[in-house]
Amino acid sequence: MAHWKRFIYVIIALFSLQLTARAQETETFVHTIKQGETVYSIARTYQVSPESILKLNPTASTGIKAGGTLTIPQQQNGTQEKRFHTIQAGETLYKLTKTYQVSADDICKANPGLTAENFKAGMVIRIPASTMPVNIAPAKETAQPQGVAQSGCREMHKVKRKETLYSIAQNFNLTEAELKAANPEMNEPGYKLRKGDFVCIPFPKPEKPKEVIPTNEELMGKKTVSAPQKKISLGVILPFKGGTPENEKMIEFYRGVLMAVENMKRSGTSVDIFAYDSGKSPGDIQAIVNNHPLNHLDFIIGPLYPEQIAPLSKFCQHHHIKLVVPFSSLGDNVYENPYYYAINPPKSYQFAEAARLTTELFGKENVIFLEGTENDKDAAAFVDATRKRLQQNGSKANHLRLNDDEIKWMEAMTQYKDNVIIPNSSSIKLLNQLFPKLKEFTKKNPEYRIKLVGYPEWQTYANNHLENFYQFNTYVYSSFFRNPLNGNADEFENAYQKAFHTPTLVSWPRFGMLGFDTAIYFLKGISTYGEAFDQHLSQIVTTTYQHRFDFQRISNWSGFINREIEFIHYSPSHSIELIRLKK
């Protein structure tokens, strides 16, 4: 008895382990880390806490790198409203519809960035709740033909001399088992087939129709057809009132938008523009969407303040209106609103792209990380991203302190390559200390070739340090640039002054140019491609004065961030050029 109890306990234990293993499989999924992602951004993408990710991936607490993987917990919301699935090798969209009992159309709607081309192993997609009805009707039985005298036999065959079960079965395209099933006496002991016996020849079993499995392309259907849209409605929601310097910048931004609207009108596109003062609070935004008919707008530009983004994003997502956020990089709604466009992306993505450019341009040179006396968190993040990228590519870097003596500087440098110096601070204070040091060192040691890599903020120091930038072959990474040596900048500023009888503000960036560049990109794109706008983002051709755009989704269900980063190169030949490397 004890033996049987022990056996039953073992069976129960094994069954419990199987259930636990299956539960763990379905309660987690695998995410492949992409460039610029952090544990926080990944947590926001999947709407889980960073702590829950670190619990499953303890080593991630010391950092993550592109190409690695993380185990992610499914949302613990007590419902099956939506879950995430990592596509496995060989899986198809059709197979997922069967696995999750969800229609292909619903999966595609939940993943607006999903295409037949990017449906690949390792990609994570969102699975919505099942909406497919469960078929509980009993399957209809196929009517069988009655045969000879309703016997179920196709015919009665009279056995001939030398015939066997095998030869009869072969003659009628049957198996011996099928023949015996139709003639039960053949299974009796001692049965022998004799000449003259009558054998029931059954009807062949009806063939099951082969299941036609549709391809991903067929299930996803045709993409939205591009069609020109010659009437566009645009909303601008910014803090215009108050008379502060901040308000003046927003007014200049709006004037840049108006210049873009006039440009489109001259090319034959009608644009209706609606402007609203945003106030400062989320309640002010809510009052605007409650009290004004905004549902008809094609896109909205704004707001300025991060705390106002959520209510406006919610409204735009509900009404399928594109929301263009030109200033803040803190809008977490980009992770869940597919109609969200962030001109200024989260900093981690900026640092990752800048590190990629730096490594591709200078990876074979002698890179030197220069440590100043200040603590600059953003610059440190860029330096760290660049260091890791160099290590991944098998490149080494040297290190210097700003206050090191000349001998240590010479030990860190080489005469056989360009020496690329990357400071760990973007401050004017560091530059004021660095340039005299570089001038003294190169005067004594002219055999060393030096290049300098710097930060977007350095554009604001050009008035004081332009000659130094030229002298030390300086490269500044940035997502925007107003080139003072380019006639286009003067062209815009002259047109602005003529239209509004006032010059543009001296600011960084130039807000009038930012307004124009933002509006002209979206107006031109919608005018050219209509509802298929987001399928042609890289094909939109516009003339911009300061900003360029490279919008990409963070995930298949998210909004878009601008991944555009380029180098501003101040050459010793006293020229300025933009360097953009292909991804």
PDB file of C-alpha atoms in Angstrom, residues 62-269:
ATOM      1  CA  THR A  62      25.513  46.656 -13.959  1.00  0.00           C
ATOM      2  CA  GLY A  63      24.479  47.623 -17.502  1.00  0.00           C
ATOM      3  CA  ILE A  64      23.055  46.211 -20.735  1.00  0.00           C
ATOM      4  CA  LYS A  65      24.341  46.263 -24.303  1.00  0.00           C
ATOM      5  CA  ALA A  66      22.763  46.131 -27.736  1.00  0.00           C
ATOM      6  CA  GLY A  67      22.393  42.606 -29.073  1.00  0.00           C
ATOM      7  CA  GLY A  68      21.964  41.017 -25.638  1.00  0.00           C
ATOM      8  CA  THR A  69      18.686  39.584 -24.381  1.00  0.00           C
ATOM      9  CA  LEU A  70      16.491  40.110 -21.336  1.00  0.00           C
ATOM     10  CA  THR A  71      13.736  37.952 -19.890  1.00  0.00           C
ATOM     11  CA  ILE A  72      10.667  40.161 -19.474  1.00  0.00           C
ATOM     12  CA  PRO A  73       7.659  39.363 -17.261  1.00  0.00           C
ATOM     13  CA  GLN A  74       4.205  39.550 -18.789  1.00  0.00           C
ATOM     14  CA  GLN A  75       1.972  42.286 -17.395  1.00  0.00           C
ATOM     15  CA  GLN A  76       0.422  41.172 -14.131  1.00  0.00           C
ATOM     16  CA  ASN A  77      -2.910  42.936 -14.534  1.00  0.00           C
ATOM     17  CA  GLY A  78      -5.090  39.913 -13.928  1.00  0.00           C
ATOM     18  CA  THR A  79      -6.514  39.996 -17.468  1.00  0.00           C
ATOM     19  CA  GLN A  80      -5.627  38.753 -20.922  1.00  0.00           C
ATOM     20  CA  GLU A  81      -6.336  42.150 -22.473  1.00  0.00           C
ATOM     21  CA  LYS A  82      -2.919  42.070 -24.124  1.00  0.00           C
ATOM     22  CA  ARG A  83       0.289  40.118 -23.827  1.00  0.00           C
ATOM     23  CA  PHE A  84       3.610  39.991 -25.632  1.00  0.00           C
ATOM     24  CA  HIS A  85       5.073  37.262 -27.797  1.00  0.00           C
ATOM     25  CA  THR A  86       8.620  36.777 -29.085  1.00  0.00           C
ATOM     26  CA  ILE A  87       8.501  35.416 -32.623  1.00  0.00           C
ATOM     27  CA  GLN A  88      10.258  32.060 -32.892  1.00  0.00           C
ATOM     28  CA  ALA A  89      12.131  30.677 -35.897  1.00  0.00           C
ATOM     29  CA  GLY A  90       9.650  29.265 -38.409  1.00  0.00           C
ATOM     30  CA  GLU A  91       6.600  30.925 -36.868  1.00  0.00           C
ATOM     31  CA  THR A  92       4.121  32.676 -39.127  1.00  0.00           C
ATOM     32  CA  LEU A  93       1.352  35.142 -38.496  1.00  0.00           C
ATOM     33  CA  TYR A  94      -1.143  32.394 -39.369  1.00  0.00           C
ATOM     34  CA  LYS A  95       0.304  30.124 -36.678  1.00  0.00           C
ATOM     35  CA  LEU A  96      -0.020  32.901 -34.089  1.00  0.00           C
ATOM     36  CA  THR A  97      -3.690  33.389 -34.969  1.00  0.00           C
ATOM     37  CA  LYS A  98      -4.254  29.716 -34.161  1.00  0.00           C
ATOM     38  CA  THR A  99      -2.116  29.733 -31.014  1.00  0.00           C
ATOM     39  CA  TYR A 100      -3.795  32.761 -29.454  1.00  0.00           C
ATOM     40  CA  GLN A 101      -7.203  32.547 -31.155  1.00  0.00           C
ATOM     41  CA  VAL A 102      -6.813  36.118 -32.397  1.00  0.00           C
ATOM     42  CA  SER A 103      -7.490  37.310 -35.923  1.00  0.00           C
ATOM     43  CA  ALA A 104      -4.613  38.460 -38.123  1.00  0.00           C
ATOM     44  CA  ASP A 105      -6.359  41.818 -38.508  1.00  0.00           C
ATOM     45  CA  ASP A 106      -6.441  42.347 -34.721  1.00  0.00           C
ATOM     46  CA  ILE A 107      -2.741  41.467 -34.393  1.00  0.00           C
ATOM     47  CA  CYS A 108      -1.859  43.926 -37.173  1.00  0.00           C
ATOM     48  CA  LYS A 109      -3.967  46.681 -35.564  1.00  0.00           C
ATOM     49  CA  ALA A 110      -2.179  46.110 -32.240  1.00  0.00           C
ATOM     50  CA  ASN A 111       1.189  46.353 -34.037  1.00  0.00           C
ATOM     51  CA  PRO A 112       0.960  49.173 -36.602  1.00  0.00           C
ATOM     52  CA  GLY A 113       4.705  48.923 -37.268  1.00  0.00           C
ATOM     53  CA  LEU A 114       4.531  45.221 -38.173  1.00  0.00           C
ATOM     54  CA  THR A 115       5.130  44.292 -41.805  1.00  0.00           C
ATOM     55  CA  ALA A 116       5.750  41.081 -43.702  1.00  0.00           C
ATOM     56  CA  GLU A 117       9.354  42.253 -44.155  1.00  0.00           C
ATOM     57  CA  ASN A 118      10.123  42.754 -40.437  1.00  0.00           C
ATOM     58  CA  PHE A 119       8.189  39.699 -39.168  1.00  0.00           C
ATOM     59  CA  LYS A 120      11.331  37.879 -38.034  1.00  0.00           C
ATOM     60  CA  ALA A 121      12.512  35.597 -35.250  1.00  0.00           C
ATOM     61  CA  GLY A 122      13.426  37.545 -32.126  1.00  0.00           C
ATOM     62  CA  MET A 123      10.969  40.369 -32.715  1.00  0.00           C
ATOM     63  CA  VAL A 124       8.413  41.024 -29.987  1.00  0.00           C
ATOM     64  CA  ILE A 125       4.824  41.738 -30.957  1.00  0.00           C
ATOM     65  CA  ARG A 126       1.771  42.611 -28.913  1.00  0.00           C
ATOM     66  CA  ILE A 127      -1.059  40.065 -28.819  1.00  0.00           C
ATOM     67  CA  PRO A 128      -4.505  41.540 -28.107  1.00  0.00           C
ATOM     68  CA  ALA A 129      -7.285  39.704 -26.305  1.00  0.00           C
ATOM     69  CA  SER A 130      -8.998  36.982 -28.303  1.00  0.00           C
ATOM     70  CA  THR A 131     -11.998  38.171 -30.301  1.00  0.00           C
ATOM     71  CA  MET A 132     -12.491  35.053 -32.418  1.00  0.00           C
ATOM     72  CA  PRO A 133     -15.803  33.278 -31.656  1.00  0.00           C
ATOM     73  CA  VAL A 134     -15.524  29.722 -30.372  1.00  0.00           C
ATOM     74  CA  ASN A 135     -17.281  27.325 -32.757  1.00  0.00           C
ATOM     75  CA  ILE A 136     -19.317  24.901 -30.615  1.00  0.00           C
ATOM     76  CA  ALA A 137     -21.526  23.536 -33.390  1.00  0.00           C
ATOM     77  CA  PRO A 138     -20.904  19.815 -33.983  1.00  0.00           C
ATOM     78  CA  ALA A 139     -19.088  19.015 -37.172  1.00  0.00           C
ATOM     79  CA  LYS A 140     -21.330  17.821 -39.952  1.00  0.00           C
ATOM     80  CA  GLU A 141     -20.774  14.227 -40.936  1.00  0.00           C
ATOM     81  CA  THR A 142     -20.235  13.603 -44.600  1.00  0.00           C
ATOM     82  CA  ALA A 143     -23.016  11.416 -45.994  1.00  0.00           C
ATOM     83  CA  GLN A 144     -21.628   8.050 -46.995  1.00  0.00           C
ATOM     84  CA  PRO A 145     -22.827   6.427 -50.235  1.00  0.00           C
ATOM     85  CA  GLN A 146     -25.110   3.394 -49.623  1.00  0.00           C
ATOM     86  CA  GLY A 147     -23.492   1.050 -52.112  1.00  0.00           C
ATOM     87  CA  VAL A 148     -24.772  -2.441 -52.895  1.00  0.00           C
ATOM     88  CA  ALA A 149     -28.249  -2.887 -51.354  1.00  0.00           C
ATOM     89  CA  GLN A 150     -27.375  -0.308 -48.694  1.00  0.00           C
ATOM     90  CA  SER A 151     -24.645  -2.619 -47.450  1.00  0.00           C
ATOM     91  CA  GLY A 152     -21.902  -0.007 -47.356  1.00  0.00           C
ATOM     92  CA  CYS A 153     -20.008  -1.974 -50.000  1.00  0.00           C
ATOM     93  CA  ARG A 154     -19.051  -0.387 -53.251  1.00  0.00           C
ATOM     94  CA  GLU A 155     -19.348  -3.825 -54.847  1.00  0.00           C
ATOM     95  CA  MET A 156     -19.146  -7.496 -54.032  1.00  0.00           C
ATOM     96  CA  HIS A 157     -16.054  -9.049 -55.603  1.00  0.00           C
ATOM     97  CA  LYS A 158     -15.971 -12.730 -56.462  1.00  0.00           C
ATOM     98  CA  VAL A 159     -12.577 -14.211 -55.615  1.00  0.00           C
ATOM     99  CA  LYS A 160     -10.696 -15.657 -58.572  1.00  0.00           C
ATOM    100  CA  ARG A 161      -8.083 -18.362 -58.682  1.00  0.00           C
ATOM    101  CA  LYS A 162      -4.725 -17.410 -57.151  1.00  0.00           C
ATOM    102  CA  GLU A 163      -6.057 -14.052 -55.764  1.00  0.00           C
ATOM    103  CA  THR A 164      -4.908 -13.048 -52.282  1.00  0.00           C
ATOM    104  CA  LEU A 165      -5.969 -10.381 -49.804  1.00  0.00           C
ATOM    105  CA  TYR A 166      -2.955  -8.352 -50.868  1.00  0.00           C
ATOM    106  CA  SER A 167      -3.700  -8.588 -54.615  1.00  0.00           C
ATOM    107  CA  ILE A 168      -7.381  -7.735 -54.129  1.00  0.00           C
ATOM    108  CA  ALA A 169      -6.498  -4.745 -51.935  1.00  0.00           C
ATOM    109  CA  GLN A 170      -3.962  -3.523 -54.481  1.00  0.00           C
ATOM    110  CA  ASN A 171      -6.428  -3.975 -57.343  1.00  0.00           C
ATOM    111  CA  PHE A 172      -8.970  -1.701 -55.623  1.00  0.00           C
ATOM    112  CA  ASN A 173      -6.459   0.834 -54.169  1.00  0.00           C
ATOM    113  CA  LEU A 174      -7.131  -0.312 -50.622  1.00  0.00           C
ATOM    114  CA  THR A 175      -5.019  -1.471 -47.728  1.00  0.00           C
ATOM    115  CA  GLU A 176      -5.382  -4.976 -46.305  1.00  0.00           C
ATOM    116  CA  ALA A 177      -6.570  -3.382 -43.049  1.00  0.00           C
ATOM    117  CA  GLU A 178      -9.374  -1.538 -44.876  1.00  0.00           C
ATOM    118  CA  LEU A 179     -10.372  -4.745 -46.638  1.00  0.00           C
ATOM    119  CA  LYS A 180     -10.476  -6.713 -43.346  1.00  0.00           C
ATOM    120  CA  ALA A 181     -12.489  -3.945 -41.661  1.00  0.00           C
ATOM    121  CA  ALA A 182     -15.173  -4.302 -44.345  1.00  0.00           C
ATOM    122  CA  ASN A 183     -15.121  -8.106 -44.014  1.00  0.00           C
ATOM    123  CA  PRO A 184     -14.988  -8.917 -40.258  1.00  0.00           C
ATOM    124  CA  GLU A 185     -14.934 -12.674 -40.905  1.00  0.00           C
ATOM    125  CA  MET A 186     -11.425 -12.296 -42.275  1.00  0.00           C
ATOM    126  CA  ASN A 187     -10.219 -11.567 -38.738  1.00  0.00           C
ATOM    127  CA  GLU A 188     -11.557 -14.856 -37.361  1.00  0.00           C
ATOM    128  CA  PRO A 189      -9.050 -17.637 -36.496  1.00  0.00           C
ATOM    129  CA  GLY A 190      -8.437 -20.100 -39.301  1.00  0.00           C
ATOM    130  CA  TYR A 191      -9.996 -17.923 -42.011  1.00  0.00           C
ATOM    131  CA  LYS A 192      -8.802 -18.727 -45.546  1.00  0.00           C
ATOM    132  CA  LEU A 193      -9.630 -16.890 -48.734  1.00  0.00           C
ATOM    133  CA  ARG A 194     -11.095 -19.310 -51.310  1.00  0.00           C
ATOM    134  CA  LYS A 195     -11.944 -19.116 -54.979  1.00  0.00           C
ATOM    135  CA  GLY A 196     -15.593 -18.179 -55.418  1.00  0.00           C
ATOM    136  CA  ASP A 197     -15.943 -16.333 -52.100  1.00  0.00           C
ATOM    137  CA  PHE A 198     -17.595 -12.912 -52.245  1.00  0.00           C
ATOM    138  CA  VAL A 199     -15.626 -10.080 -50.685  1.00  0.00           C
ATOM    139  CA  CYS A 200     -17.059  -6.678 -49.753  1.00  0.00           C
ATOM    140  CA  ILE A 201     -15.106  -3.900 -51.441  1.00  0.00           C
ATOM    141  CA  PRO A 202     -15.573  -0.731 -49.309  1.00  0.00           C
ATOM    142  CA  PHE A 203     -15.759   2.812 -50.557  1.00  0.00           C
ATOM    143  CA  PRO A 204     -12.444   4.653 -50.233  1.00  0.00           C
ATOM    144  CA  LYS A 205     -12.210   7.016 -47.294  1.00  0.00           C
ATOM    145  CA  PRO A 206     -12.890  10.604 -48.345  1.00  0.00           C
ATOM    146  CA  GLU A 207      -9.683  12.615 -48.504  1.00  0.00           C
ATOM    147  CA  LYS A 208      -9.410  15.450 -46.052  1.00  0.00           C
ATOM    148  CA  PRO A 209      -9.054  18.737 -47.899  1.00  0.00           C
ATOM    149  CA  LYS A 210      -5.557  20.111 -47.551  1.00  0.00           C
ATOM    150  CA  GLU A 211      -5.391  23.184 -45.344  1.00  0.00           C
ATOM    151  CA  VAL A 212      -4.356  26.241 -47.316  1.00  0.00           C
ATOM    152  CA  ILE A 213      -1.969  28.193 -45.108  1.00  0.00           C
ATOM    153  CA  PRO A 214      -1.894  31.895 -46.059  1.00  0.00           C
ATOM    154  CA  THR A 215       1.421  33.735 -46.148  1.00  0.00           C
ATOM    155  CA  ASN A 216       2.270  36.717 -43.943  1.00  0.00           C
ATOM    156  CA  GLU A 217       1.843  38.984 -46.956  1.00  0.00           C
ATOM    157  CA  GLU A 218      -1.646  37.653 -47.646  1.00  0.00           C
ATOM    158  CA  LEU A 219      -2.766  37.926 -44.014  1.00  0.00           C
ATOM    159  CA  MET A 220      -1.425  41.427 -43.535  1.00  0.00           C
ATOM    160  CA  GLY A 221      -3.210  42.638 -46.622  1.00  0.00           C
ATOM    161  CA  LYS A 222      -2.242  45.553 -48.772  1.00  0.00           C
ATOM    162  CA  LYS A 223      -0.567  48.605 -47.304  1.00  0.00           C
ATOM    163  CA  THR A 224      -2.453  51.865 -47.236  1.00  0.00           C
ATOM    164  CA  VAL A 225      -2.323  53.311 -50.733  1.00  0.00           C
ATOM    165  CA  SER A 226      -0.482  56.614 -51.049  1.00  0.00           C
ATOM    166  CA  ALA A 227      -2.742  59.381 -52.241  1.00  0.00           C
ATOM    167  CA  PRO A 228      -2.011  63.120 -52.273  1.00  0.00           C
ATOM    168  CA  GLN A 229      -3.936  65.123 -49.686  1.00  0.00           C
ATOM    169  CA  LYS A 230      -4.377  68.702 -50.801  1.00  0.00           C
ATOM    170  CA  LYS A 231      -6.307  69.976 -47.779  1.00  0.00           C
ATOM    171  CA  ILE A 232      -4.678  69.697 -44.342  1.00  0.00           C
ATOM    172  CA  SER A 233      -5.796  70.825 -40.894  1.00  0.00           C
ATOM    173  CA  LEU A 234      -3.085  71.659 -38.376  1.00  0.00           C
ATOM    174  CA  GLY A 235      -3.298  72.556 -34.679  1.00  0.00           C
ATOM    175  CA  VAL A 236      -0.630  74.337 -32.610  1.00  0.00           C
ATOM    176  CA  ILE A 237      -0.926  74.253 -28.812  1.00  0.00           C
ATOM    177  CA  LEU A 238       1.826  76.251 -27.071  1.00  0.00           C
ATOM    178  CA  PRO A 239       2.161  78.873 -24.297  1.00  0.00           C
ATOM    179  CA  PHE A 240       1.878  82.108 -26.287  1.00  0.00           C
ATOM    180  CA  LYS A 241       0.601  84.447 -23.558  1.00  0.00           C
ATOM    181  CA  GLY A 242       2.585  85.952 -20.721  1.00  0.00           C
ATOM    182  CA  GLY A 243       5.231  88.178 -22.259  1.00  0.00           C
ATOM    183  CA  THR A 244       8.142  86.126 -20.897  1.00  0.00           C
ATOM    184  CA  PRO A 245      11.252  85.196 -22.934  1.00  0.00           C
ATOM    185  CA  GLU A 246       9.827  81.679 -23.077  1.00  0.00           C
ATOM    186  CA  ASN A 247       6.573  82.984 -24.573  1.00  0.00           C
ATOM    187  CA  GLU A 248       8.535  85.029 -27.113  1.00  0.00           C
ATOM    188  CA  LYS A 249      10.319  81.864 -28.272  1.00  0.00           C
ATOM    189  CA  MET A 250       6.991  80.074 -28.696  1.00  0.00           C
ATOM    190  CA  ILE A 251       5.635  82.982 -30.749  1.00  0.00           C
ATOM    191  CA  GLU A 252       8.714  82.829 -32.970  1.00  0.00           C
ATOM    192  CA  PHE A 253       8.248  79.070 -33.331  1.00  0.00           C
ATOM    193  CA  TYR A 254       4.620  79.638 -34.394  1.00  0.00           C
ATOM    194  CA  ARG A 255       5.692  82.245 -36.935  1.00  0.00           C
ATOM    195  CA  GLY A 256       8.033  79.643 -38.428  1.00  0.00           C
ATOM    196  CA  VAL A 257       5.024  77.318 -38.715  1.00  0.00           C
ATOM    197  CA  LEU A 258       3.099  80.078 -40.519  1.00  0.00           C
ATOM    198  CA  MET A 259       5.971  80.457 -42.987  1.00  0.00           C
ATOM    199  CA  ALA A 260       5.784  76.720 -43.723  1.00  0.00           C
ATOM    200  CA  VAL A 261       2.013  76.999 -44.241  1.00  0.00           C
ATOM    201  CA  GLU A 262       2.513  79.813 -46.758  1.00  0.00           C
ATOM    202  CA  ASN A 263       5.139  77.714 -48.525  1.00  0.00           C
ATOM    203  CA  MET A 264       2.662  74.845 -48.900  1.00  0.00           C
ATOM    204  CA  LYS A 265      -0.112  77.143 -50.104  1.00  0.00           C
ATOM    205  CA  ARG A 266       2.147  78.412 -52.864  1.00  0.00           C
ATOM    206  CA  SER A 267       2.658  74.805 -53.992  1.00  0.00           C
ATOM    207  CA  GLY A 268      -1.100  74.170 -54.184  1.00  0.00           C
ATOM    208  CA  THR A 269      -1.916  72.629 -50.776  1.00  0.00           C
TER     209      THR A 269
END
